Tab-separated table of C-alpha atoms in Angstrom:
chain	number	residue	atom	x	y	z
A	1	MET	CA	-9.230	114.604	190.394
A	2	GLY	CA	-7.854	112.906	193.403
A	3	TRP	CA	-6.474	109.719	193.115
A	4	SER	CA	-8.665	106.982	192.194
A	5	PRO	CA	-8.295	103.226	193.264
A	6	GLU	CA	-11.542	101.951	191.390
A	7	ASN	CA	-9.968	103.994	187.921
A	8	ALA	CA	-6.661	102.321	188.897
A	9	ALA	CA	-8.339	98.640	189.374
A	10	ASN	CA	-10.384	98.672	185.818
A	11	ALA	CA	-7.261	100.259	184.050
A	12	TYR	CA	-5.164	97.511	184.962
A	13	LEU	CA	-7.514	94.783	184.435
A	14	ASP	CA	-8.748	96.501	180.846
A	15	THR	CA	-4.352	96.082	180.099
A	16	LEU	CA	-4.573	92.194	181.413
A	17	LYS	CA	-7.303	91.540	179.434
A	18	LEU	CA	-6.263	93.421	176.645
A	19	ARG	CA	-2.173	91.457	176.750
A	20	SER	CA	-4.177	88.443	176.982
A	21	GLN	CA	-6.567	89.397	173.250
A	22	ASP	CA	-2.895	90.238	172.142
A	23	HIS	CA	-1.165	87.492	172.875
A	24	GLY	CA	-1.479	85.298	169.826
A	25	ARG	CA	-0.005	88.200	167.426
A	26	ARG	CA	2.535	89.968	169.423
A	27	ASN	CA	5.518	90.868	167.825
A	28	GLU	CA	9.594	90.784	169.413
A	29	ALA	CA	9.157	94.352	170.228
A	30	GLN	CA	6.121	94.307	172.277
A	31	LYS	CA	7.777	91.455	174.301
A	32	SER	CA	10.868	93.509	175.466
A	33	VAL	CA	8.162	95.237	178.024
A	34	GLU	CA	8.110	92.439	181.124
A	35	PRO	CA	3.828	92.674	182.011
A	36	GLU	CA	4.692	93.911	185.490
A	37	SER	CA	5.885	97.027	184.294
A	38	ILE	CA	2.622	97.311	181.745
A	39	GLU	CA	-0.337	97.215	184.030
A	40	PHE	CA	2.042	98.865	186.535
A	41	ILE	CA	2.025	102.697	184.444
A	42	SER	CA	-1.102	102.099	183.188
A	43	ALA	CA	-3.024	102.008	186.320
A	44	LEU	CA	-0.082	104.402	187.418
A	45	ALA	CA	-1.375	106.642	185.550
A	46	ALA	CA	-5.569	106.415	185.568
A	47	GLY	CA	-5.450	106.449	189.076
A	48	MET	CA	-4.040	109.585	188.814
A	49	GLY	CA	-6.487	110.921	186.395
A	50	ALA	CA	-4.164	111.836	183.730
A	51	LYS	CA	-5.708	113.741	180.512
A	52	LEU	CA	-3.055	113.599	178.173
A	53	ILE	CA	-0.584	111.217	178.445
A	54	VAL	CA	2.269	111.372	176.158
A	55	GLN	CA	4.577	108.594	174.982
A	56	VAL	CA	7.912	108.292	172.599
A	57	SER	CA	8.939	105.411	171.341
A	58	PRO	CA	10.364	104.726	168.033
A	59	LYS	CA	8.002	101.497	167.387
A	60	ALA	CA	4.029	100.434	169.020
A	61	SER	CA	4.639	98.536	171.720
A	62	GLN	CA	2.471	97.123	174.809
A	63	SER	CA	2.782	100.162	176.906
A	64	THR	CA	0.969	102.170	173.773
A	65	VAL	CA	-2.247	100.385	174.383
A	66	ALA	CA	-1.800	100.233	178.242
A	67	LEU	CA	-1.344	103.697	178.675
A	68	ALA	CA	-4.777	104.060	176.279
A	69	ALA	CA	-6.254	102.020	177.971
A	70	ALA	CA	-5.676	104.369	181.303
A	71	ALA	CA	-6.987	107.055	178.676
A	72	ARG	CA	-9.559	105.467	178.048
A	73	ARG	CA	-10.639	104.882	181.985
A	74	THR	CA	-10.200	109.017	182.706
A	75	GLY	CA	-11.546	110.561	179.872
A	76	GLY	CA	-8.242	111.578	178.972
A	77	ARG	CA	-5.910	110.850	175.176
A	78	LEU	CA	-2.489	109.501	174.180
A	79	VAL	CA	-0.093	111.279	171.780
A	80	CYS	CA	1.958	108.802	170.503
A	81	ILE	CA	4.692	110.374	169.161
A	82	LEU	CA	7.435	108.137	166.682
A	83	PRO	CA	10.384	108.992	165.081
A	84	GLU	CA	9.472	107.177	161.664
A	85	GLU	CA	6.567	107.327	159.115
A	86	GLU	CA	7.916	102.931	159.065
A	87	SER	CA	6.474	102.772	162.515
A	88	LEU	CA	3.145	103.904	162.123
A	89	ALA	CA	0.954	101.484	160.402
A	90	SER	CA	1.973	98.862	162.120
A	91	THR	CA	1.836	100.885	165.640
A	92	LYS	CA	-1.941	101.691	164.289
A	93	GLU	CA	-2.652	98.257	163.440
A	94	VAL	CA	-1.940	97.368	167.246
A	95	ILE	CA	-4.279	100.325	168.549
A	96	GLU	CA	-7.103	99.576	165.732
A	97	GLU	CA	-7.041	95.637	166.585
A	98	SER	CA	-7.285	97.044	170.789
A	99	GLY	CA	-10.656	99.545	169.893
A	100	LEU	CA	-8.891	102.406	171.252
A	101	ASN	CA	-8.196	104.178	168.105
A	102	ASP	CA	-9.612	106.680	168.928
A	103	ILE	CA	-7.674	107.527	172.439
A	104	VAL	CA	-4.582	107.859	170.380
A	105	GLU	CA	-3.553	110.521	168.320
A	106	PHE	CA	-0.640	109.385	166.663
A	107	LYS	CA	3.078	112.734	165.872
A	108	VAL	CA	4.998	111.278	163.031
A	109	GLY	CA	8.513	113.372	162.909
A	110	ASP	CA	11.809	114.078	165.273
A	111	PRO	CA	10.625	114.055	168.708
A	112	TYR	CA	12.966	117.072	169.948
A	113	GLU	CA	10.864	118.949	167.905
A	114	LEU	CA	7.682	117.794	168.737
A	115	LEU	CA	7.520	116.663	171.897
A	116	PRO	CA	8.002	120.873	173.603
A	117	GLU	CA	4.412	121.299	171.498
A	118	TYR	CA	2.597	119.407	174.484
A	119	GLU	CA	2.433	121.354	177.403
A	120	ASN	CA	1.356	120.535	181.013
A	121	ILE	CA	1.449	117.234	180.374
A	122	ASP	CA	-0.006	114.478	183.315
A	123	PHE	CA	1.568	111.132	182.382
A	124	SER	CA	4.684	110.885	179.820
A	125	LEU	CA	7.132	107.628	178.731
A	126	VAL	CA	9.665	107.577	176.958
A	127	ASP	CA	11.542	104.475	176.081
A	128	CYS	CA	15.490	105.218	176.364
A	129	LYS	CA	16.485	101.568	174.616
A	130	SER	CA	18.149	104.308	172.328
A	131	ASP	CA	21.147	106.317	173.752
A	132	SER	CA	19.471	109.440	171.921
A	133	TYR	CA	16.138	109.521	173.843
A	134	THR	CA	17.642	109.477	177.244
A	135	GLY	CA	17.733	113.312	176.377
A	136	LEU	CA	14.225	114.005	175.971
A	137	LEU	CA	13.445	113.836	179.085
A	138	LYS	CA	14.237	116.940	180.097
A	139	LEU	CA	12.528	118.650	177.200
A	140	ILE	CA	8.962	117.621	178.733
A	141	ASP	CA	6.681	120.133	179.497
A	142	VAL	CA	5.206	118.556	183.049
A	143	ASN	CA	2.145	119.274	184.943
A	144	PRO	CA	3.621	120.812	188.249
A	145	ARG	CA	0.885	120.782	190.242
A	146	SER	CA	0.754	117.156	189.522
A	147	SER	CA	2.280	114.521	186.846
A	148	VAL	CA	4.623	111.317	186.610
A	149	VAL	CA	7.725	110.726	183.748
A	150	VAL	CA	8.411	107.200	183.488
A	151	ALA	CA	11.970	106.930	181.464
A	152	ASN	CA	11.876	102.964	181.057
A	153	HIS	CA	15.342	101.000	179.310
A	154	LEU	CA	17.931	102.884	181.502
A	155	GLU	CA	19.887	99.637	181.018
A	156	GLY	CA	23.956	99.918	180.808
A	157	GLY	CA	24.283	103.253	183.805
A	158	LYS	CA	21.959	105.044	181.770
A	159	GLU	CA	20.681	108.218	183.913
A	160	GLY	CA	17.238	109.225	183.973
A	161	LEU	CA	15.809	112.533	185.074
A	162	ARG	CA	17.317	111.464	188.526
A	163	GLY	CA	14.898	114.555	190.333
A	164	ASP	CA	15.922	117.090	187.022
A	165	VAL	CA	13.001	118.744	185.363
A	166	ARG	CA	12.653	121.484	183.574
A	167	GLY	CA	11.678	124.627	185.613
A	168	LEU	CA	10.977	122.919	188.722
A	169	ASN	CA	12.878	123.075	192.193
A	170	LYS	CA	14.232	119.452	193.676
A	171	GLY	CA	12.607	119.423	196.574
A	172	ALA	CA	9.544	119.041	194.723
A	173	VAL	CA	10.398	116.388	192.469
A	174	ARG	CA	11.433	112.570	193.573
A	175	SER	CA	12.777	109.712	191.033
A	176	LEU	CA	13.040	105.847	192.404
A	177	LYS	CA	14.177	102.722	189.772
A	178	ARG	CA	11.052	100.492	189.985
A	179	PRO	CA	11.810	96.710	189.917
A	180	ILE	CA	9.912	95.668	187.809
A	181	GLY	CA	10.560	96.023	183.795
A	182	GLU	CA	14.249	96.810	182.151
A	183	GLY	CA	15.025	99.815	183.776
A	184	MET	CA	12.655	101.436	184.659
A	185	GLU	CA	12.610	105.014	186.556
A	186	VAL	CA	9.547	106.583	187.876
A	187	THR	CA	9.518	110.514	188.654
A	188	MET	CA	6.536	111.850	190.351
A	189	ILE	CA	6.491	115.922	190.417
A	190	GLY	CA	4.336	117.306	192.896
A	191	LYS	CA	3.570	121.045	194.580
A	192	ILE	CA	5.083	122.601	196.860
A	193	ASP	CA	3.540	124.407	199.992
A	194	GLU	CA	4.782	126.548	201.968
A	195	ALA	CA	6.229	125.042	204.330
A	196	GLY	CA	7.622	122.838	201.982
A	197	THR	CA	6.408	119.512	201.818
A	198	MET	CA	4.884	117.869	198.610
A	199	ALA	CA	1.316	116.673	197.680
A	200	THR	CA	1.438	114.947	194.453
A	201	ARG	CA	-3.380	115.114	193.359
A	202	GLY	CA	-5.367	113.528	195.290
A	203	SER	CA	-2.181	112.318	197.938
A	204	PRO	CA	-1.948	112.810	201.719
A	205	GLU	CA	-0.578	115.164	203.602
A	206	PRO	CA	3.547	113.927	203.294
A	207	LYS	CA	5.616	113.348	206.225
A	208	ARG	CA	9.561	115.827	206.817
A	209	ALA	CA	12.568	114.177	207.454
A	210	SER	CA	15.622	115.810	207.356
A	211	ARG	CA	19.436	114.298	207.088
A	212	GLY	CA	21.605	115.937	206.576
A	213	GLY	CA	20.395	119.057	204.606
A	214	GLY	CA	18.584	116.800	202.541
A	215	ARG	CA	14.440	116.530	202.789
A	216	ARG	CA	12.530	113.211	201.820
A	217	TRP	CA	8.672	112.568	201.661
A	218	TRP	CA	6.526	110.062	202.184
A	219	SER	CA	3.540	108.902	202.451
A	220	ARG	CA	2.081	107.006	206.040
A	221	LYS	CA	-1.780	105.626	204.125
A	222	LYS	CA	-1.249	102.023	203.268
A	223	SER	CA	-1.844	100.650	199.685
A	224	LYS	CA	-4.901	97.842	199.682
A	225	TRP	CA	-5.553	95.119	197.729
A	226	VAL	CA	-8.208	94.527	195.273
A	227	LYS	CA	-10.023	91.716	193.549
A	228	LYS	CA	-11.317	92.033	190.472
A	229	ILE	CA	-13.315	88.860	188.306
A	230	ASP	CA	-13.194	89.407	184.364
A	231	GLU	CA	-14.869	88.238	181.361
A	232	SER	CA	-13.706	84.998	181.377
A	233	GLY	CA	-14.684	84.262	185.364
A	234	GLU	CA	-10.897	84.811	185.949
A	235	GLU	CA	-10.178	86.094	189.959
A	236	HIS	CA	-7.443	88.856	190.191
A	237	ILE	CA	-5.734	89.716	193.411
A	238	PHE	CA	-3.704	92.774	192.969
A	239	ARG	CA	-2.180	96.040	195.240
A	240	LEU	CA	-2.909	99.437	194.975
A	241	PRO	CA	-1.575	102.473	196.459
A	242	GLN	CA	-4.258	104.214	198.030
A	243	SER	CA	-3.056	107.789	196.081
A	244	LEU	CA	0.733	108.459	194.687
């Protein structure tokens, strides 16, 4: 499936609406992620058509709701891995109140044991607030054709994947820190063709440049502005890329 601006826009608005509804009952943990990053990851996951989405987090957050909203748009599912049984009840409550309980599969246990059970993950989000969680990034079995790995809370000098994805040549991977959220790194995985260029699912053919023996990839395709009016009549204008 190629990049869908419509899915991205709808997931963005779904997340915006759910966040607004949840504003009154949000706890401190849910406030820890900035709204811009919530809407960004939802639009990104939905736009790329992610079917298998996996999140590893100490407890429920707005990111959980955002990813579930994206999975609903793509007809996929969200697997939410939680380390402690105590956090399960409150997490389920957040999802049920958002009307997304049929989209989310909860797994409780050691993330280092549970995460390797999932293969060809299209989109993954790991909360790296705990130092022990950073190592989980290298356990993710990504879809080699097209996948996105998001590491959040990479603060205080913490390092994310930095292009080092298990089983893949670094040339097929590009990592970048986003100027949103709290220390968010976004790693995009695409397939390398015979010419040595990378194209993610649904993206235009990239252009290659060489500098100092390395390679860089970028797309000429521009982003576009999208205007949507939600059910309350409020108008939202935001920008989305045509493709990854």
